[in-house]
JSON list of C-alpha atoms and ligand atoms in Angstrom, two decimals:
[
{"chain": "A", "resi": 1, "resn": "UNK", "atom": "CA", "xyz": [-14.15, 0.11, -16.02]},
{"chain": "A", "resi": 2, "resn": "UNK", "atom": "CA", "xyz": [-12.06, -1.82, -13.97]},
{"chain": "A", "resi": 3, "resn": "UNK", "atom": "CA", "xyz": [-8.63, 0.31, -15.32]},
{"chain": "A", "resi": 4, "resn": "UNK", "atom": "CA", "xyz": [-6.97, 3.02, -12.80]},
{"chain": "A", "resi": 5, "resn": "UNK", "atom": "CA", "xyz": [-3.96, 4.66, -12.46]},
{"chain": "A", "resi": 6, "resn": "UNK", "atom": "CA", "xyz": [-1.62, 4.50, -9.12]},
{"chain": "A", "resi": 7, "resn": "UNK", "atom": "CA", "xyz": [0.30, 7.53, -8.04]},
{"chain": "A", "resi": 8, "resn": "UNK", "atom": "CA", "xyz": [2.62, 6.98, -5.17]},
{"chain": "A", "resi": 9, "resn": "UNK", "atom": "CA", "xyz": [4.49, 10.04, -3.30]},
{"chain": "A", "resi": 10, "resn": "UNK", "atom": "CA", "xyz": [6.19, 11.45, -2.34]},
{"chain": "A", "resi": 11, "resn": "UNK", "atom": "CA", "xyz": [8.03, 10.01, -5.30]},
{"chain": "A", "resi": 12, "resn": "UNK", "atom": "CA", "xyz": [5.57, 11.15, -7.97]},
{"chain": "A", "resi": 13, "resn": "UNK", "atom": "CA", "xyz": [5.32, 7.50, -10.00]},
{"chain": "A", "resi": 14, "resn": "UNK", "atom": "CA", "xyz": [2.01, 7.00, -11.84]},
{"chain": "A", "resi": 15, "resn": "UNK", "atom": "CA", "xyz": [1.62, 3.22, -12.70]},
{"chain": "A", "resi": 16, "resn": "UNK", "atom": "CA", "xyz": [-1.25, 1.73, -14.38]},
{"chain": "A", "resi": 17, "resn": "UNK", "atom": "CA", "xyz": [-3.41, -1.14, -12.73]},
{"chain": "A", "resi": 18, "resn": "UNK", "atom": "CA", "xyz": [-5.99, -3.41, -13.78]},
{"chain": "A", "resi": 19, "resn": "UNK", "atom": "CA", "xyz": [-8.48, -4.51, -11.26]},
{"chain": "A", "resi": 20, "resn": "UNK", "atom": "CA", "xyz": [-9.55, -7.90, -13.10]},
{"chain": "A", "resi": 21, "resn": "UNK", "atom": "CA", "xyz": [-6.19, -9.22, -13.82]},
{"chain": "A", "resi": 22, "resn": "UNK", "atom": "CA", "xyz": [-5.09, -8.33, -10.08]},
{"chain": "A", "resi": 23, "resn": "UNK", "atom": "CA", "xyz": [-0.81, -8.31, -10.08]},
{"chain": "A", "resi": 24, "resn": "UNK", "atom": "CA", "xyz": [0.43, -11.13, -7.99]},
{"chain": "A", "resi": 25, "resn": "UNK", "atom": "CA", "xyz": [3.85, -11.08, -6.73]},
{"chain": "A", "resi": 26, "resn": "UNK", "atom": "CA", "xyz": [5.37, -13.26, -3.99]},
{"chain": "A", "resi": 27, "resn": "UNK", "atom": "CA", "xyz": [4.50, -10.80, -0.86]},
{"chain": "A", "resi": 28, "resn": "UNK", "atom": "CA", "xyz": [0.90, -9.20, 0.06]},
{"chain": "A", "resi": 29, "resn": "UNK", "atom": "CA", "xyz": [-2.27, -10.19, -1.62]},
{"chain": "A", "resi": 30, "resn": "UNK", "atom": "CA", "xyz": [-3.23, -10.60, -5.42]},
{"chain": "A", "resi": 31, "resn": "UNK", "atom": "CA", "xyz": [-3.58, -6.90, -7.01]},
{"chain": "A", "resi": 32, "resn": "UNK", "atom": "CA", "xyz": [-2.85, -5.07, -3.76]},
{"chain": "A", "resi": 33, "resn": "UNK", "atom": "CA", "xyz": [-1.03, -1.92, -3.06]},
{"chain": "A", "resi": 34, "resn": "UNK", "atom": "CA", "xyz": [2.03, -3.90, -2.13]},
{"chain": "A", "resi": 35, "resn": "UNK", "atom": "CA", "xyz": [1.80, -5.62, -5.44]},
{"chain": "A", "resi": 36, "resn": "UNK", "atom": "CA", "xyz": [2.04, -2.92, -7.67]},
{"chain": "A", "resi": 37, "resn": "UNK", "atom": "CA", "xyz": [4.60, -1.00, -6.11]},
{"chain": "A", "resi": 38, "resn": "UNK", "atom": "CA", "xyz": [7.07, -4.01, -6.40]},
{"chain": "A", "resi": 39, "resn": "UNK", "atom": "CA", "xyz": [5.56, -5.01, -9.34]},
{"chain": "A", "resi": 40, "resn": "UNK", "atom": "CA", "xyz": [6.84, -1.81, -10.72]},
{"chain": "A", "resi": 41, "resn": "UNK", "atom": "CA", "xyz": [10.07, -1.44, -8.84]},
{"chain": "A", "resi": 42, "resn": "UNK", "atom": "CA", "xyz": [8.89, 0.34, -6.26]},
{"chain": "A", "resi": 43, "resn": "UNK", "atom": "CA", "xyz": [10.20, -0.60, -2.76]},
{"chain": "A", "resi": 44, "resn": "UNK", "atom": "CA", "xyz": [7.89, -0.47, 0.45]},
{"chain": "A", "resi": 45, "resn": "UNK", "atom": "CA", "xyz": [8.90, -2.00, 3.32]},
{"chain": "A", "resi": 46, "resn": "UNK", "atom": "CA", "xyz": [7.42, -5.02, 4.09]},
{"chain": "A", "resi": 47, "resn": "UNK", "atom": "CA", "xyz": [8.94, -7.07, 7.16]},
{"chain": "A", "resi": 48, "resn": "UNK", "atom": "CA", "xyz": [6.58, -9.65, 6.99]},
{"chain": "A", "resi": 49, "resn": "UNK", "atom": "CA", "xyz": [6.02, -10.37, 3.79]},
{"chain": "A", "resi": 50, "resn": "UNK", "atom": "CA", "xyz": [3.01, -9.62, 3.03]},
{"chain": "A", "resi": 51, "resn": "UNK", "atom": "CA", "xyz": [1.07, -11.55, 5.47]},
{"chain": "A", "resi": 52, "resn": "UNK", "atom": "CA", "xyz": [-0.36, -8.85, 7.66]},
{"chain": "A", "resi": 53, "resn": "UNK", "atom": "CA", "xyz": [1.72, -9.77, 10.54]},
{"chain": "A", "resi": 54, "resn": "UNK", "atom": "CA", "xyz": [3.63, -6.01, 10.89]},
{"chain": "A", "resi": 55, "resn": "UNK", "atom": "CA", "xyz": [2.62, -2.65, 10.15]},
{"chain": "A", "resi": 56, "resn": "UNK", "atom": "CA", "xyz": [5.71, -1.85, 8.32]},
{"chain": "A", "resi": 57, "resn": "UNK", "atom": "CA", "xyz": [3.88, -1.72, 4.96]},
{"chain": "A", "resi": 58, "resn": "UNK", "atom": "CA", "xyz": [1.75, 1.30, 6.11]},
{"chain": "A", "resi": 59, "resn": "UNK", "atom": "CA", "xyz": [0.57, 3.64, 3.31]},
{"chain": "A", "resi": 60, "resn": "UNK", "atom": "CA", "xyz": [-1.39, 7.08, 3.86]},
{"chain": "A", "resi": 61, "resn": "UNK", "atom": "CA", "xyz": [-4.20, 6.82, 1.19]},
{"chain": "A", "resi": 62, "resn": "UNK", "atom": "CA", "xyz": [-4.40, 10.50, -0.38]},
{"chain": "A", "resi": 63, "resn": "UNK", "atom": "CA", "xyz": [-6.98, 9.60, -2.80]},
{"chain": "A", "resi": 64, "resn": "UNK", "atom": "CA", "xyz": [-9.52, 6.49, -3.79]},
{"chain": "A", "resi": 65, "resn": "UNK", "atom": "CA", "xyz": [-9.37, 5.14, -0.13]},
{"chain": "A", "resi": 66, "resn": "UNK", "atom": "CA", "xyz": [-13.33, 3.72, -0.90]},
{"chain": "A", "resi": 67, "resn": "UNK", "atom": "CA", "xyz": [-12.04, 2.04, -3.78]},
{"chain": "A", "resi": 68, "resn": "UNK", "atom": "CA", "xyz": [-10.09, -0.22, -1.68]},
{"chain": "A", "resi": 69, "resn": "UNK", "atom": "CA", "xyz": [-11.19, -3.56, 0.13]},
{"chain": "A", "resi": 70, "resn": "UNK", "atom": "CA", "xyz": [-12.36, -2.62, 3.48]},
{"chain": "A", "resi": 71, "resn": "UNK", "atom": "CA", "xyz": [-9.59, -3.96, 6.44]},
{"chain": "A", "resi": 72, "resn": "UNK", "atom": "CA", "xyz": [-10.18, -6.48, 8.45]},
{"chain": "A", "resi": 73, "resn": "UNK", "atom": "CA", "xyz": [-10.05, -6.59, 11.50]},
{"chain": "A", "resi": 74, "resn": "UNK", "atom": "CA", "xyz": [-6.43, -8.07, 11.74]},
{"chain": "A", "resi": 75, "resn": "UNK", "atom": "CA", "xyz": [-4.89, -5.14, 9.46]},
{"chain": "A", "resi": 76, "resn": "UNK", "atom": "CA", "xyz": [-7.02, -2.57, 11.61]},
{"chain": "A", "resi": 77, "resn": "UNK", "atom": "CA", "xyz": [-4.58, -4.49, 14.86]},
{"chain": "A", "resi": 78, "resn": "UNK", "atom": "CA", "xyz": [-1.31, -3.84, 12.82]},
{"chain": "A", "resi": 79, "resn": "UNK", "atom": "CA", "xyz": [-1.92, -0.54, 11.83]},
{"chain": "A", "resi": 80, "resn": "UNK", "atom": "CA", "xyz": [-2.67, 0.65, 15.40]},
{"chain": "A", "resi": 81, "resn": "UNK", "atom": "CA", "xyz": [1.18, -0.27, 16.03]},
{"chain": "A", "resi": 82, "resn": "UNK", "atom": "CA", "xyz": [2.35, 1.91, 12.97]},
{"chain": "A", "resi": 83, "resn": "UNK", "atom": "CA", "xyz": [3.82, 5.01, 13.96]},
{"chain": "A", "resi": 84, "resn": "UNK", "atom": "CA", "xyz": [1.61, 8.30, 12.25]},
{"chain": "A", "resi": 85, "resn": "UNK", "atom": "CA", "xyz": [-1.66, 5.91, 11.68]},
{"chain": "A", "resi": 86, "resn": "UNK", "atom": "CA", "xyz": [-4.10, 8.15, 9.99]},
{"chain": "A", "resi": 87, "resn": "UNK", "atom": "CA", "xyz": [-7.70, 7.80, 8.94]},
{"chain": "A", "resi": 88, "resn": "UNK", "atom": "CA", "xyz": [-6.62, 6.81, 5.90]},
{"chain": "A", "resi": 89, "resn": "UNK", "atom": "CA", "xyz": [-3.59, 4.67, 6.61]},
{"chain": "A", "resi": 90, "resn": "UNK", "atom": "CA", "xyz": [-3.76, 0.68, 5.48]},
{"chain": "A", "resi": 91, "resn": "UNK", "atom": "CA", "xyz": [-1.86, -2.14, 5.15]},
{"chain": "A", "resi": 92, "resn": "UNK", "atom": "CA", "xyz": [-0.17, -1.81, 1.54]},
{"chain": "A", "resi": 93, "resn": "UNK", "atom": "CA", "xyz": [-0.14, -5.64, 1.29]},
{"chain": "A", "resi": 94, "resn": "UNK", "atom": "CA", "xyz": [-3.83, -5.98, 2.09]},
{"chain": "A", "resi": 95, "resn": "UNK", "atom": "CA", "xyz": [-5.56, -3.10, 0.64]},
{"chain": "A", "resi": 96, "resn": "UNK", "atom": "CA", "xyz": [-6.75, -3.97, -3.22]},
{"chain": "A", "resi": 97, "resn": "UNK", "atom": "CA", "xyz": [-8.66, -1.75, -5.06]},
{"chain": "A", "resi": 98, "resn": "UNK", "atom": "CA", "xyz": [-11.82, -2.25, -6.96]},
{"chain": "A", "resi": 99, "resn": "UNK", "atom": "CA", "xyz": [-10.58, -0.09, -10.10]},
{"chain": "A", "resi": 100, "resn": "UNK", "atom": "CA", "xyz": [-13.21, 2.75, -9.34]},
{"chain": "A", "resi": 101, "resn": "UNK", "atom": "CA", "xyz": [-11.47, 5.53, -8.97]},
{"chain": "A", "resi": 102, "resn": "UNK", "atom": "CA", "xyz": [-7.83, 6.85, -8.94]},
{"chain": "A", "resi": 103, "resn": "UNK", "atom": "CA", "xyz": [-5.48, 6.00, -6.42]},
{"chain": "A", "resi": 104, "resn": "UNK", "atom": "CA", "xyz": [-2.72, 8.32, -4.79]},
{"chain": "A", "resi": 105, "resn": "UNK", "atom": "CA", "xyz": [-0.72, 6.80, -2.29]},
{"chain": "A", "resi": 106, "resn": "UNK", "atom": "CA", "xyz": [1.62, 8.24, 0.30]},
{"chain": "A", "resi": 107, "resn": "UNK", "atom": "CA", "xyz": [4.66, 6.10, 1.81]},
{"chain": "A", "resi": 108, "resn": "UNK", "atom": "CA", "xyz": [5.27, 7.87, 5.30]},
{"chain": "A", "resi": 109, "resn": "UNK", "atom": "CA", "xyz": [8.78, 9.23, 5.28]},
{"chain": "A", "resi": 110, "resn": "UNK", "atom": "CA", "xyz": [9.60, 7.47, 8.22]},
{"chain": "A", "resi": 111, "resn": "UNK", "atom": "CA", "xyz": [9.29, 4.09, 6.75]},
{"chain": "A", "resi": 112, "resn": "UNK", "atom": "CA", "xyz": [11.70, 5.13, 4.25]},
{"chain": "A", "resi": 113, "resn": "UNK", "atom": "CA", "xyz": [13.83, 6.31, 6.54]},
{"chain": "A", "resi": 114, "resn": "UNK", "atom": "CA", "xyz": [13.67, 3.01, 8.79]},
{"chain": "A", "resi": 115, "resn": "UNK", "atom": "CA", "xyz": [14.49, 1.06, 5.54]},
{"chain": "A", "resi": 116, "resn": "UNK", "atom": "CA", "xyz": [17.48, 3.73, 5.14]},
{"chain": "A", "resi": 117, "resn": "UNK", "atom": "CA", "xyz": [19.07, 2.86, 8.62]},
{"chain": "A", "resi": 118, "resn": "UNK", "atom": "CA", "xyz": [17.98, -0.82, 8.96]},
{"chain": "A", "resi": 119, "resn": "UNK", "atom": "CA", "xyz": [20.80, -1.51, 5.69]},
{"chain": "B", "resi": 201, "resn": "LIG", "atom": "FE1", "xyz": [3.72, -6.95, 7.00]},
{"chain": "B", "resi": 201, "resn": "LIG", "atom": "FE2", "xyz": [2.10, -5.75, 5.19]},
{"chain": "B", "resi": 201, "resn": "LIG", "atom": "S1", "xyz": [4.11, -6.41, 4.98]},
{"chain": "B", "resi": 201, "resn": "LIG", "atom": "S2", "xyz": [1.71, -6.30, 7.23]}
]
Protein backbone atom coordinates (compact mmCIF):
# COMPACT_ATOMS: atom_id res chain seq x y z
CA UNK A 1 0.00 0.00 0.00
CA UNK A 2 1.78 2.86 -0.99
CA UNK A 3 -1.77 5.21 -0.89
CA UNK A 4 -2.27 7.77 2.20
CA UNK A 5 -4.18 10.55 2.93
CA UNK A 6 -2.64 14.18 3.99
CA UNK A 7 -4.44 16.30 6.50
CA UNK A 8 -3.00 19.71 7.01
CA UNK A 9 -4.24 22.14 9.99
CA UNK A 10 -5.07 24.06 11.19
CA UNK A 11 -7.01 24.34 7.97
CA UNK A 12 -8.60 20.89 8.08
CA UNK A 13 -7.75 19.82 4.13
CA UNK A 14 -7.46 16.05 3.59
CA UNK A 15 -5.65 15.41 0.20
CA UNK A 16 -4.83 12.13 -1.16
CA UNK A 17 -1.12 11.07 -2.02
CA UNK A 18 0.50 8.36 -3.73
CA UNK A 19 3.89 7.37 -2.61
CA UNK A 20 5.05 5.65 -6.05
CA UNK A 21 4.02 8.33 -8.36
CA UNK A 22 5.69 11.02 -5.92
CA UNK A 23 4.01 14.80 -7.01
CA UNK A 24 6.67 16.95 -8.47
CA UNK A 25 6.20 20.57 -8.63
CA UNK A 26 8.84 23.24 -9.30
CA UNK A 27 9.90 23.86 -5.41
CA UNK A 28 10.99 21.07 -2.70
CA UNK A 29 11.64 17.51 -3.58
CA UNK A 30 9.59 14.90 -5.71
CA UNK A 31 6.41 13.75 -3.51
CA UNK A 32 7.30 15.85 -0.48
CA UNK A 33 5.21 17.71 1.95
CA UNK A 34 5.85 20.89 0.07
CA UNK A 35 4.64 19.20 -3.03
CA UNK A 36 1.37 18.30 -2.12
CA UNK A 37 0.33 21.23 -0.41
CA UNK A 38 0.97 23.37 -3.62
CA UNK A 39 0.08 20.69 -5.61
CA UNK A 40 -3.29 21.08 -4.12
CA UNK A 41 -3.45 24.81 -3.64
CA UNK A 42 -2.24 24.92 -0.53
CA UNK A 43 0.27 27.74 0.26
CA UNK A 44 3.33 27.19 2.70
CA UNK A 45 5.87 29.46 2.76
CA UNK A 46 8.79 28.59 1.13
CA UNK A 47 11.58 31.43 0.75
CA UNK A 48 13.92 29.33 -0.81
CA UNK A 49 12.32 27.36 -2.96
CA UNK A 50 12.51 24.33 -1.99
CA UNK A 51 16.12 23.80 -1.72
CA UNK A 52 16.61 23.48 2.00
CA UNK A 53 18.37 26.69 2.27
CA UNK A 54 15.62 28.44 4.98
CA UNK A 55 13.50 27.11 7.53
CA UNK A 56 10.53 28.97 6.39
CA UNK A 57 8.81 25.78 5.16
CA UNK A 58 8.65 24.35 8.75
CA UNK A 59 5.74 21.94 9.43
CA UNK A 60 4.83 20.37 12.99
CA UNK A 61 4.21 16.64 12.07
CA UNK A 62 0.99 15.63 14.23
CA UNK A 63 0.83 12.25 12.87
CA UNK A 64 2.98 9.62 10.50
CA UNK A 65 6.29 11.50 11.35
CA UNK A 66 8.14 7.68 10.82
CA UNK A 67 6.62 7.52 7.59
CA UNK A 68 8.69 10.29 6.40
CA UNK A 69 12.37 10.25 4.99
CA UNK A 70 14.62 10.76 7.85
CA UNK A 71 16.42 14.62 7.65
CA UNK A 72 19.56 15.10 6.86
CA UNK A 73 21.73 16.65 8.38
CA UNK A 74 21.37 20.00 6.39
CA UNK A 75 17.42 20.22 7.11
CA UNK A 76 18.22 19.26 10.88
CA UNK A 77 20.70 22.99 10.46
CA UNK A 78 17.61 24.91 9.03
CA UNK A 79 15.18 23.82 11.31
CA UNK A 80 17.27 24.79 14.38
CA UNK A 81 16.77 28.52 12.98
CA UNK A 82 12.85 28.06 12.78
CA UNK A 83 11.13 29.74 15.42
CA UNK A 84 8.83 26.89 17.71
CA UNK A 85 11.13 23.80 16.33
CA UNK A 86 9.55 20.79 17.85
CA UNK A 87 10.42 17.13 17.93
CA UNK A 88 8.46 16.70 15.22
CA UNK A 89 9.06 19.77 13.10
CA UNK A 90 10.71 19.20 9.34
CA UNK A 91 11.42 20.80 6.42
CA UNK A 92 8.04 20.60 4.29
CA UNK A 93 10.13 20.62 1.08
CA UNK A 94 12.34 17.75 2.20
CA UNK A 95 10.27 15.46 4.17
CA UNK A 96 8.55 12.63 1.70
CA UNK A 97 6.67 10.02 2.99
CA UNK A 98 6.86 6.35 2.38
CA UNK A 99 2.89 5.93 2.10
CA UNK A 100 2.75 3.87 5.47
CA UNK A 101 0.67 5.52 7.45
CA UNK A 102 -1.51 8.71 7.57
CA UNK A 103 -0.15 11.99 7.64
CA UNK A 104 -1.46 15.12 9.67
CA UNK A 105 0.42 18.10 9.28
CA UNK A 106 0.47 21.33 11.22
CA UNK A 107 1.63 24.78 9.53
CA UNK A 108 2.78 26.90 12.68
CA UNK A 109 0.59 29.96 12.85
CA UNK A 110 3.39 32.11 12.81
CA UNK A 111 4.50 31.23 9.38
CA UNK A 112 1.19 32.17 8.25
CA UNK A 113 1.25 35.09 9.87
CA UNK A 114 4.87 36.09 8.48
CA UNK A 115 3.43 35.35 4.95
CA UNK A 116 0.40 37.74 6.11
CA UNK A 117 2.74 40.79 6.87
CA UNK A 118 5.60 40.09 4.38
CA UNK A 119 2.62 41.08 1.34
FE1 LIG B 1 13.42 26.74 2.11
FE2 LIG B 1 12.07 24.42 2.51
S1 LIG B 1 11.54 26.12 1.35
S2 LIG B 1 13.98 25.05 3.27
Amino acid sequence: MSSYSIQFLPDDVSVEADASQPVETRDGLPGSILALALKNHLDIDHACGGVCACSTCHVIVREGFDSLSEASEKEEDMLDLAPGVTLQSRLACQAVADGSSKLVVEVPAWNRNLVAESH
